[in-house]
XYZ file of C-alpha atoms in Angstrom:
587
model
C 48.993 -33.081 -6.591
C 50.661 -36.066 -8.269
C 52.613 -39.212 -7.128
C 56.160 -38.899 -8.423
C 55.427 -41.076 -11.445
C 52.686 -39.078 -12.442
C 55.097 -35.837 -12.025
C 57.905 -37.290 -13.947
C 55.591 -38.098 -17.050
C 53.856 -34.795 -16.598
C 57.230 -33.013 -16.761
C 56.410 -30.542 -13.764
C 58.681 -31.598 -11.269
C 59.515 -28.219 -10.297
C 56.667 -28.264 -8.344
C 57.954 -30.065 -5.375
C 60.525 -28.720 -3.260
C 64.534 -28.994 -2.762
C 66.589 -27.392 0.051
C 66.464 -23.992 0.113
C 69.718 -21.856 0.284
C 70.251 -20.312 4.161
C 69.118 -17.136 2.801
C 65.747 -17.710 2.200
C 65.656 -18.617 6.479
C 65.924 -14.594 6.913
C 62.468 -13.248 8.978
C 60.121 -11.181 6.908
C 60.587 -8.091 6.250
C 57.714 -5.544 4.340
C 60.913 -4.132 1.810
C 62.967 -6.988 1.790
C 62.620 -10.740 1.721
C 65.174 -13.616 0.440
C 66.200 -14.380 -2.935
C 65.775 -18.227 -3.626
C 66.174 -20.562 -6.442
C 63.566 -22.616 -8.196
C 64.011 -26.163 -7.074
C 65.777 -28.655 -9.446
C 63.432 -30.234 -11.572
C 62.722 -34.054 -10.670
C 64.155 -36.624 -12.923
C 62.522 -38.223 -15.381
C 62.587 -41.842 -13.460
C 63.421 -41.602 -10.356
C 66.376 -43.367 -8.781
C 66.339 -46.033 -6.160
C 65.560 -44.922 -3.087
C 68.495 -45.067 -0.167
C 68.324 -47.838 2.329
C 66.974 -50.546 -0.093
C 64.006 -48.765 -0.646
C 61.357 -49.735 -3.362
C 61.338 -47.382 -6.051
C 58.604 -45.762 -7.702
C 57.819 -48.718 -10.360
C 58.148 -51.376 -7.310
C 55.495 -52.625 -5.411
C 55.421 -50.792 -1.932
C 56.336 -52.876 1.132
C 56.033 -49.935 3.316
C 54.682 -46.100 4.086
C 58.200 -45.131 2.963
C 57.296 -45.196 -0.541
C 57.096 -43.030 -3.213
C 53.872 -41.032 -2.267
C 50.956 -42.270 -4.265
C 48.468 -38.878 -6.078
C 46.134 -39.796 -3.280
C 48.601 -38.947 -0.794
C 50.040 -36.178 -1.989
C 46.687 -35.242 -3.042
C 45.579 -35.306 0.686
C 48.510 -33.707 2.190
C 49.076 -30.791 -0.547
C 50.886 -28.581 2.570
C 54.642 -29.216 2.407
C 56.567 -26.401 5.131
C 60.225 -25.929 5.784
C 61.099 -24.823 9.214
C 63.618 -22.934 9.894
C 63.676 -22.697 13.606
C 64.352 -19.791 15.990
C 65.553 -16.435 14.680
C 66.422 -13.649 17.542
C 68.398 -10.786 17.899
C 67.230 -8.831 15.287
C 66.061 -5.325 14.560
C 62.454 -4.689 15.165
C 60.586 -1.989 12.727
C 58.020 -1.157 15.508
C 60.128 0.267 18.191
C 63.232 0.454 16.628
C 65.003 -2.124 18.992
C 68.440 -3.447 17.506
C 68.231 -6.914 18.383
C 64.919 -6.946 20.521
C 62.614 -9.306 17.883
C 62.557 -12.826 18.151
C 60.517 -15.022 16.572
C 60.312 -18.744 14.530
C 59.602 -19.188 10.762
C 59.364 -21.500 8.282
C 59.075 -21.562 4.281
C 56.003 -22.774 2.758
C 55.899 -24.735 -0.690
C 52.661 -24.862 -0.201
C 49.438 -24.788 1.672
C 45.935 -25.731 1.766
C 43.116 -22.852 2.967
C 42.090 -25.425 5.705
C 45.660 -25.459 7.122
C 46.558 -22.148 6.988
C 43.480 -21.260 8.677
C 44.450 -23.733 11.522
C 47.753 -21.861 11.354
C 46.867 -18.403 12.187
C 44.510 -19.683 14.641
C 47.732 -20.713 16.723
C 49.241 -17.255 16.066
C 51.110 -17.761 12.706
C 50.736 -14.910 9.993
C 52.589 -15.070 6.414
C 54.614 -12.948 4.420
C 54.460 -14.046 1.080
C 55.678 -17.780 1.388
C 57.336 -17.356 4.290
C 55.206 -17.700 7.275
C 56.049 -16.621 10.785
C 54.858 -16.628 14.846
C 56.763 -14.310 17.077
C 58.018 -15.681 20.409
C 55.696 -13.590 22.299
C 57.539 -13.805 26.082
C 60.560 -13.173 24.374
C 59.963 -10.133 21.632
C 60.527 -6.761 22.591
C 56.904 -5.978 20.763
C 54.327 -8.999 21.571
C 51.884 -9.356 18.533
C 48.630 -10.981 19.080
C 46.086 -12.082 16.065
C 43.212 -10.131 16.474
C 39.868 -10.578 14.405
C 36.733 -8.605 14.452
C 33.339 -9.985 14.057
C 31.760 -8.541 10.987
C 28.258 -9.706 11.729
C 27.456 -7.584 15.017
C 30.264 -4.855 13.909
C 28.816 -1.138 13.812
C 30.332 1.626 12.459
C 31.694 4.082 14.838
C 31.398 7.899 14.685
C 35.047 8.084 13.385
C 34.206 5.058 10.554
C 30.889 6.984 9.632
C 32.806 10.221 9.097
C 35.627 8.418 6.562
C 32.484 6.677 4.957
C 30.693 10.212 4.453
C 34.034 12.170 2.964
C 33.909 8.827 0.580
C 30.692 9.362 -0.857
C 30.816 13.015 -0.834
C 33.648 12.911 -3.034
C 32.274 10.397 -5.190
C 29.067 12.202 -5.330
C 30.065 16.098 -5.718
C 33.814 15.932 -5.789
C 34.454 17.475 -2.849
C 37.979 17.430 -1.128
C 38.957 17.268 2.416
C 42.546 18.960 2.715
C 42.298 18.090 6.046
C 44.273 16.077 8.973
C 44.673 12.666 7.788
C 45.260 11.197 11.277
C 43.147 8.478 11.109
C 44.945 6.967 8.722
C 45.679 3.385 9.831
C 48.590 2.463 7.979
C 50.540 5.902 9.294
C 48.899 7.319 12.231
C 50.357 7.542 15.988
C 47.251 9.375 17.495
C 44.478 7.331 18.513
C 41.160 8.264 16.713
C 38.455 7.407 19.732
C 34.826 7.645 20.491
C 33.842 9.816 23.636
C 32.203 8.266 26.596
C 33.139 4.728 24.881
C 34.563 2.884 28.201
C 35.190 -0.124 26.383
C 37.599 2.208 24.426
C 39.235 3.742 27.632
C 42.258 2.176 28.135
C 43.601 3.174 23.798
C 42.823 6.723 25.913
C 45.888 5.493 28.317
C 43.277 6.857 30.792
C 44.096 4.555 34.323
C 40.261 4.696 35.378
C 39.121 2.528 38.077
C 35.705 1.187 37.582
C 35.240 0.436 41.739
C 36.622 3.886 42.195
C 34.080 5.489 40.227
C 31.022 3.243 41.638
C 32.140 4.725 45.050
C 32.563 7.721 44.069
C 29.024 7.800 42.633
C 27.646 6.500 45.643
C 29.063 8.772 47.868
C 27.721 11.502 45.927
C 24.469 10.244 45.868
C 24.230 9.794 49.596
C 25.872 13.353 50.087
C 22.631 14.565 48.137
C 20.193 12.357 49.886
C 21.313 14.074 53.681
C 21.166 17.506 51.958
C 17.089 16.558 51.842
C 16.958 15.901 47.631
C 15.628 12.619 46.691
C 17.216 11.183 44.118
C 15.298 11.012 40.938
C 14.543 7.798 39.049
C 17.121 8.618 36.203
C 20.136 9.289 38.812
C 19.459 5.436 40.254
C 19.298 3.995 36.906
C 22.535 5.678 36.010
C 24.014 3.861 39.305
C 23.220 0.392 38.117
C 24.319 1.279 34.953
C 27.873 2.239 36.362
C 27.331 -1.255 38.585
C 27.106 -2.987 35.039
C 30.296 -1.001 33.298
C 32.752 -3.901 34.568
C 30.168 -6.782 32.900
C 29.481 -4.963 29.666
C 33.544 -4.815 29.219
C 33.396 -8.230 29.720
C 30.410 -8.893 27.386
C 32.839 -8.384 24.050
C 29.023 -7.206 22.941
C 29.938 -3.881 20.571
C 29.738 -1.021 23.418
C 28.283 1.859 21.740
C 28.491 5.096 24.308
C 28.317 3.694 28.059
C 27.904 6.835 29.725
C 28.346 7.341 33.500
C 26.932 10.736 35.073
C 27.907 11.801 38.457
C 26.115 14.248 40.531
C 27.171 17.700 39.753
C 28.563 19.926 43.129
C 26.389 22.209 44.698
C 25.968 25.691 42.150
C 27.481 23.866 39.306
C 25.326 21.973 36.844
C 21.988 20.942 36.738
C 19.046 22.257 39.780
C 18.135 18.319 41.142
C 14.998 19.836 42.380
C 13.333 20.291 38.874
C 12.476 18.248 36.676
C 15.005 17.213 33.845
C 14.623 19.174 30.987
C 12.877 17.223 27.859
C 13.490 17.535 23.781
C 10.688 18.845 22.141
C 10.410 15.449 20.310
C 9.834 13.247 23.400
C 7.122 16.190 24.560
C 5.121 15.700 21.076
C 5.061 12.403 20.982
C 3.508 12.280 24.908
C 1.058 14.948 23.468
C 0.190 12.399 20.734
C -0.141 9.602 23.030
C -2.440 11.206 25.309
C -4.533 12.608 22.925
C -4.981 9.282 21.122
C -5.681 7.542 24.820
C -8.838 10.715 24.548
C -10.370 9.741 21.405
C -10.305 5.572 22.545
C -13.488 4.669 24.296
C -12.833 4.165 27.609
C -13.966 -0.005 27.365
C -11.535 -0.034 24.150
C -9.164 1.251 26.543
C -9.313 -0.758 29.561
C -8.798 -3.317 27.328
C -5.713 -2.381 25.855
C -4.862 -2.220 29.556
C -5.591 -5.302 30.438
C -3.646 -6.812 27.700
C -0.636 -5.127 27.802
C -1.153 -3.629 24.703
C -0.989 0.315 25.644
C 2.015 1.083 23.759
C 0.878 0.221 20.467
C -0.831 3.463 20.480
C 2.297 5.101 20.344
C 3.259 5.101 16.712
C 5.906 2.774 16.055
C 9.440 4.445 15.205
C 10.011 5.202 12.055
C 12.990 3.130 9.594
C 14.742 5.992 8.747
C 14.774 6.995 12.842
C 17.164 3.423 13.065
C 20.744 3.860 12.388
C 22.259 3.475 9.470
C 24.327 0.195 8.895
C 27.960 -0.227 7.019
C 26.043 -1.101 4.171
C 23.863 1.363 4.416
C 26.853 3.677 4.007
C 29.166 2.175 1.394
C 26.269 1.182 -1.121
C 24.176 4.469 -0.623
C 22.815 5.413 -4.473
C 24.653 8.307 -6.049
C 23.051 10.652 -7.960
C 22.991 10.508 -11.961
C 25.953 13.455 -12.480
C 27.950 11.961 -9.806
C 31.264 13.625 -10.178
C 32.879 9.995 -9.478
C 32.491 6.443 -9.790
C 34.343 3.735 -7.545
C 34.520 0.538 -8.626
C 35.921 -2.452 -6.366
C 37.321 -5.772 -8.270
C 38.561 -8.990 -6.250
C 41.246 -10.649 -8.490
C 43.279 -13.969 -7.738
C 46.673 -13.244 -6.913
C 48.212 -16.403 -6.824
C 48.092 -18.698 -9.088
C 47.490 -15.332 -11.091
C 44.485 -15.028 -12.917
C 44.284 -13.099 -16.621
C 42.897 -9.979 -14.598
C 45.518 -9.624 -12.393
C 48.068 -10.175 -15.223
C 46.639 -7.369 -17.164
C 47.042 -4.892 -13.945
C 50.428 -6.059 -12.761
C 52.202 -2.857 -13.985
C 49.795 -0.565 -12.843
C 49.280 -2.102 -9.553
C 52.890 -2.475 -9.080
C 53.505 0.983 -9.792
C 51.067 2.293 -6.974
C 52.986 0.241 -4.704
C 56.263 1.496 -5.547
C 55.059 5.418 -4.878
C 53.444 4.449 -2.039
C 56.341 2.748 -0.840
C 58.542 5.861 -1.561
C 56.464 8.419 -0.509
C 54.349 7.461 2.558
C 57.186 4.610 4.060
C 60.029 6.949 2.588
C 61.894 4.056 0.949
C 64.537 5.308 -1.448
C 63.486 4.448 -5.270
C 65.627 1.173 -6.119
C 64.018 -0.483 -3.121
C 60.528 -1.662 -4.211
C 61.462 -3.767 -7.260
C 59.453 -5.635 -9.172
C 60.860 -8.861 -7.383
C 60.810 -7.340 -4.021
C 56.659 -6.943 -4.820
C 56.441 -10.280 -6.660
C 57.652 -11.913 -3.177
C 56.583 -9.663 -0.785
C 52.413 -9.082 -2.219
C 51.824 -11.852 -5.297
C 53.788 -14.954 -4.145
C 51.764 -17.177 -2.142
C 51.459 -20.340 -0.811
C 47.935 -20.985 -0.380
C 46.402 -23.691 -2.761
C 43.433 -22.529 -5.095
C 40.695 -24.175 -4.253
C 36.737 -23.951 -4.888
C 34.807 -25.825 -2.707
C 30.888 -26.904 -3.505
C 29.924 -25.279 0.242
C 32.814 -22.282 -0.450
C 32.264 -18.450 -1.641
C 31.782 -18.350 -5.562
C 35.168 -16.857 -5.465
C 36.963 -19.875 -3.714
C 39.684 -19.766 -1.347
C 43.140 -18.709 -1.784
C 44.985 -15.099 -2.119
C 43.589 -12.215 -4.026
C 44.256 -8.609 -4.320
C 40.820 -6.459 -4.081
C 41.600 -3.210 -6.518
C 39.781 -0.099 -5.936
C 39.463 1.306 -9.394
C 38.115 5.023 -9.461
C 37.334 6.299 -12.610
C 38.971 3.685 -14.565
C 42.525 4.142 -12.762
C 43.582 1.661 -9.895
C 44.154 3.951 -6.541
C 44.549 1.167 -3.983
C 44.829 -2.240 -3.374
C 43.984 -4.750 -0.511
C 45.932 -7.803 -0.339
C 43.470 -11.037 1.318
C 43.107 -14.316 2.566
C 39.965 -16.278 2.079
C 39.956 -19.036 4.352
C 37.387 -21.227 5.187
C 36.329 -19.343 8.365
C 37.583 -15.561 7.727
C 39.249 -12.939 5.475
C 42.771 -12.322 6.210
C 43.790 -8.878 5.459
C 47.970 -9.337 4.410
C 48.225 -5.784 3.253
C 47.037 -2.489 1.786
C 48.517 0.139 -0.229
C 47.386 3.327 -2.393
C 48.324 6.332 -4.213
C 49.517 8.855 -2.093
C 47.827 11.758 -3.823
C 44.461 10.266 -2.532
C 45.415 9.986 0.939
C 43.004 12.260 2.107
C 40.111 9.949 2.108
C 41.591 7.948 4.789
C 42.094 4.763 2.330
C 43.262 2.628 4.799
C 39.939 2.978 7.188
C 38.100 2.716 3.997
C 39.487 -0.431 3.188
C 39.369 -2.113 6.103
C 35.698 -1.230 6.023
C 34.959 -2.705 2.769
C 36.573 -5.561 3.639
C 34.345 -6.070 6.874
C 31.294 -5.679 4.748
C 33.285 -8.402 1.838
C 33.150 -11.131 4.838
C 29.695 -10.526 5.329
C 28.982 -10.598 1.994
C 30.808 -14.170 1.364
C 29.157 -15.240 4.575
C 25.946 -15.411 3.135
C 27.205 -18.014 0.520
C 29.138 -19.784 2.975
C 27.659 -19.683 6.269
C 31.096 -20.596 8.203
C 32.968 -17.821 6.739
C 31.993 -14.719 9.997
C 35.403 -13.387 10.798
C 37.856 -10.898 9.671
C 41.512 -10.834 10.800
C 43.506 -8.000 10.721
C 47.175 -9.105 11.337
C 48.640 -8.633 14.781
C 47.668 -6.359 17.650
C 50.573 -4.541 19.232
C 49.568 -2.512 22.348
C 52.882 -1.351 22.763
C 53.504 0.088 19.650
C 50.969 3.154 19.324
C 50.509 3.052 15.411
C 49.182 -0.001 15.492
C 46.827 -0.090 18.044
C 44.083 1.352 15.647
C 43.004 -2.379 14.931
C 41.504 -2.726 18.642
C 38.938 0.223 17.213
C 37.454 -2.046 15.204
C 34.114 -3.534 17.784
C 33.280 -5.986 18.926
C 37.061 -7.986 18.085
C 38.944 -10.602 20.124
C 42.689 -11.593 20.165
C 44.067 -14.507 20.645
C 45.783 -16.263 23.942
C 49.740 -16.888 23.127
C 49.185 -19.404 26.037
C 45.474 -21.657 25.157
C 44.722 -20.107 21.704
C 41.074 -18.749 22.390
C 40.091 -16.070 21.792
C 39.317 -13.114 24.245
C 37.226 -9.944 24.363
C 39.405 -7.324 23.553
C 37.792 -5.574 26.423
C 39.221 -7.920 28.638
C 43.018 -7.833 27.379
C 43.192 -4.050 27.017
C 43.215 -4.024 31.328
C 46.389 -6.910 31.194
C 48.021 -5.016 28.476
C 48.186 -1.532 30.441
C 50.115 -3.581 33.103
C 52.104 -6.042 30.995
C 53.244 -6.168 26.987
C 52.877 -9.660 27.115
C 50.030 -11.684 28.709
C 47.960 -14.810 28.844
C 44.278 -13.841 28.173
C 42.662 -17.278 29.427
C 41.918 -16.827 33.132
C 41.806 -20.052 33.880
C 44.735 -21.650 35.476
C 44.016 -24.955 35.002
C 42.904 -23.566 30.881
C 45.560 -25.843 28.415
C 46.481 -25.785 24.997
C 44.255 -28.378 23.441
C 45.359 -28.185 20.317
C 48.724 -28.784 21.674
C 50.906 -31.975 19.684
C 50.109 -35.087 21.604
C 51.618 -37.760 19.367
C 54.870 -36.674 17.729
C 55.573 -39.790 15.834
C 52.269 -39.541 13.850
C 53.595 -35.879 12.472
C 54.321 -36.412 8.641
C 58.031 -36.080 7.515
C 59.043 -36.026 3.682
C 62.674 -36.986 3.590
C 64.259 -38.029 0.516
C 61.477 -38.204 -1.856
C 59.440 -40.082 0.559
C 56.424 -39.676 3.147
C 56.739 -41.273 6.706
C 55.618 -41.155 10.216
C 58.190 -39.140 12.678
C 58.326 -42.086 14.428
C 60.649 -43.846 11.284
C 62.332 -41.094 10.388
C 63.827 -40.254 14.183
C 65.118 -44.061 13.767
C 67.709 -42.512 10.663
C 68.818 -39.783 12.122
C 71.826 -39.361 13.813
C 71.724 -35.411 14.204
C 71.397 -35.057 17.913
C 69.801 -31.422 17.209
C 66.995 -32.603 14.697
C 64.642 -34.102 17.181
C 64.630 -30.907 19.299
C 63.793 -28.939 16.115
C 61.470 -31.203 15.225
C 59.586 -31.375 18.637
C 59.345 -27.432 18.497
C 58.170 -27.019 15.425
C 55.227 -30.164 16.552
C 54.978 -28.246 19.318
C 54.067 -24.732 17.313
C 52.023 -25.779 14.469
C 49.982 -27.934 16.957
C 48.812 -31.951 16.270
C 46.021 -31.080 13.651
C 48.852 -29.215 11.278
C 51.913 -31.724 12.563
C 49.651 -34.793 10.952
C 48.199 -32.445 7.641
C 51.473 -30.555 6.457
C 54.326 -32.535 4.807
C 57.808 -31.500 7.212
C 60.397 -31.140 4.595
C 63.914 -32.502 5.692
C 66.606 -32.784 3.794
């Protein structure tokens, strides 16, 4: 950024910001967001600055001078908060006035900061960036993010992953139910036997129940004169373990808990339990090989341990298959189809993205028509500009970043040289922040938005490897209450974020709080604070008449009995770090 001297030579003074109009204070809104003006342009010398002030070309006496490029250059954030906005309708559950939450419009912000920002439970809509009042909304939204490096596919994911490449390969269709679509689906699409999945089931299950239950059983065998074989007793201090391995936030695969069957029904406990055919030939194999060793060679082998090794190790193609594994599987030579996915930068808006502005836009207005219903002079070209393009986040391309730097980009899924859907992102220094998807209807049924969100789990691992701090992918808020958009919790192992400490949680550990409460605090610990929290008010950075200062002047000018309460609250929200990076506009 430049000092004002620098911008008034330059002639792009339209860069920096002038009072908005009240409309552009409105919350965000996925089909409509404010209208607002471009700022006056700066003049070419600027005046004399109020209060006997030096100006520009004078020698500064004080930090309430013109801002010098290195300032401006270190503090390229520059918000506008507008302060509480409640009573207003909420598209989740439909409540007239039951959303609350606080907002304010950014000029402009660096990766770094909006990364801080979201870690405190802000999201954006285009340049106007948001945190619901979570004890006051009537639908709580917490961040959630899913770690991409221990994520597995689950059976639901591999099935959306296989129609893909069956399509692709063969061009086969699946007419079917399209109920695991993310973006529009109210049933919940979950694994059986997954108990870290058990309360999306709305299933009330109670773990110390069960482990009684078990036992009981158990003992009601044991008088009836039936041992209990090895494998029932392992399956009891597996069910011991069930209330840990929620806890874990480890990826829970299938937990399975067997009870005894009653008496008639079931397996006979007296036999032995029946074995696959595979397990039997490998024994065979095993014993036959323990035949043909010499019988020193073997006592050996004993002695060191080393007695499996004769058991053939298990095969690769035996392990499962990984996301990769899935998405980049070779298709054959006459594939019927060919995908193709391109990350472009969004904003500022590189040649690519200008060239597929029509065509993207177009997508978004049928999707917007037919899957959301919106009636055809609704998404505009301005409405999309705002809503998906417009950003606030600086470009920027670090030496230790991904080759494609930080900042906003849409990630186009081209299929057979025709754009069918588009991802909007986030790369931040420590994640990928999905904003947004949407795709051409008539493709629907290959579950696009599951897709997506898949690729874009594999894209963060992918950019990890260049930049090693980059191991997260957030998906927007978490609403438990609101069933459509409690898909994002299927997405293992994930965490979401405390509206009280900001740390983040094993989603197997909120899902419990959130069957008894919309809105809780995930941290535990009582005496657990926010230590992120602002600590220092007077060191947050104000600009106020063309100028940079320290809170701590600027309280001295005003006379507003209201502003230092806003003020405080919005210190209080973005958190010390962000108060002391980002530039407060005041006006």
């Amino acid at each position: 950024m430049k000092c004002a001297k620098c911008w008034a030579n330059s002639g792009l003074g339209a860069r920096l910001p002038s009072p908005l109009p009240p409309q552009a204070a409105r919350p965000p809104n996925p089909t409509r967001h404010s209208r607002h003006r471009d700022p006056p342009r700066w003049p070419p010398t600027p005046p004399p600055l109020p209060g006997g002030l030096p100006s520009a070309g004078a020698a500064p006496r004080r930090r309430e001078a013109w801002p010098t490029c290195a300032d401006l250059a270190a503090m390229a954030s520059m918000v506008e908060y507008k302060g509480l906005k409640d009573g207003y309708h909420c598209g989740y559950c439909d409540s007239k006035e039951g959303k609350a939450s606080c907002g304010m419009w950014a000029h402009s912000l660096t990766a770094q900061d909006y990364q801080d920002l979201i870690d405190r439970g802000w999201r954006r809509s285009g340049k106007y960036v948001y945190k619901p009042v979570m004890n006051q909304t009537c639908c709580p939204q917490y961040t959630i993010r899913c770690r991409p490096l221990q994520f597995q596919p689950s059976k639901s994911h591999k099935k959306v992953l296989k129609k893909m490449l069956k399509f692709l390969a063969k061009g086969d269709v699946s007419r079917g139910s399209c109920e695991d679509e993310p973006m529009d689906s109210t049933v919940e699409d979950a694994v059986a036997g997954d108990f870290a999945l058990i309360n999306k089931l709305d299933i009330h299950c109670d773990l110390k129940t069960l482990r009684d239950d078990l036992k009981e059983s158990l003992e009601s065998e044991e008088k009836k004169g039936g041992n209990p074989k090895k494998e029932e007793s392992t399956e009891l201090i597996q069910s011991q373990h069930i209330e840990e391995k929620l806890g874990s936030g480890e990826p829970s695969q299938s937990v399975k808990v067997q009870t005894v069957p009653k008496p008639g029904k079931g397996a006979d406990l007296t036999k032995p339990p029946c074995r696959k055919a595979k397990e039997i030939r490998k024994e065979r194999k095993r014993l036959k090989l323990m035949q043909q060793s010499p019988a020193g060679e073997l006592q050996g082998l004993q002695a060191q341990g080393e007695l499996p090794s004769l058991i053939p190790p298990k095969s690769k193609s035996n392990q499962p298959k990984s996301l990769e594994d899935f998405i980049f599987e070779p298709l054959p030579e006459d594939a019927s189809h060919k995908l193709e996915v391109r990350v472009v930068r969004s904003s500022p808006p590189s040649s690519q993205f200008k060239a597929t502005f029509q065509e993207s836009y177009q997508i978004y207005k049928r999707y917007q028509m037919i899957v959301h219903k919106d009636p055809p002079d609704k998404p505009t070209v301005s409405q999309f500009t705002r809503f998906l393009c417009s950003s606030p986040l600086e470009a920027e391309n670090p030496p230790d970043g991904p080759d494609c730097g930080y900042g906003s980009f849409h990630q186009q899924y081209w299929l057979d040289g025709k754009i069918i859907a588009v991802g909007v992102i986030d790369i931040l220094p420590h994640c990928v922040s999905s904003v947004y998807l949407y795709y051409d209807p008539d493709y629907s049924f290959l579950s696009l938005g599951v897709y997506s969100a898949l690729r874009e789990i594999a894209f963060t691992k992918q950019l990890h490897e260049k930049a090693s701090q980059l191991s997260y992918y957030y998906m927007g808020f978490y609403i438990h209450s609101c069933p459509k958009m409690k898909y994002k919790g299927q997405y293992r192992p994930s965490d979401l974020l405390c509206p009280e400490t900001y740390v983040w949680v094993p989603i197997e550990q909120c899902l419990p709080l959130l069957e008894n409460s919309k809105y809780c605090r995930f941290n535990q610990d009582p005496e657990a604070v926010d230590e992120g929290r602002s600590k220092d008010p007077d060191r947050l950075q104000v600009f106020y008449k063309k100028a940079i200062m320290p809170y701590g002047v600027y309280k001295k000018r005003q006379r507003d009995p209201s502003e230092e309460a806003t003020v405080l609250q919005y210190a209080r929200l973005v958190g010390q770090r962000c108060a002391e990076s980002m530039l407060l506009f005041r006006s």
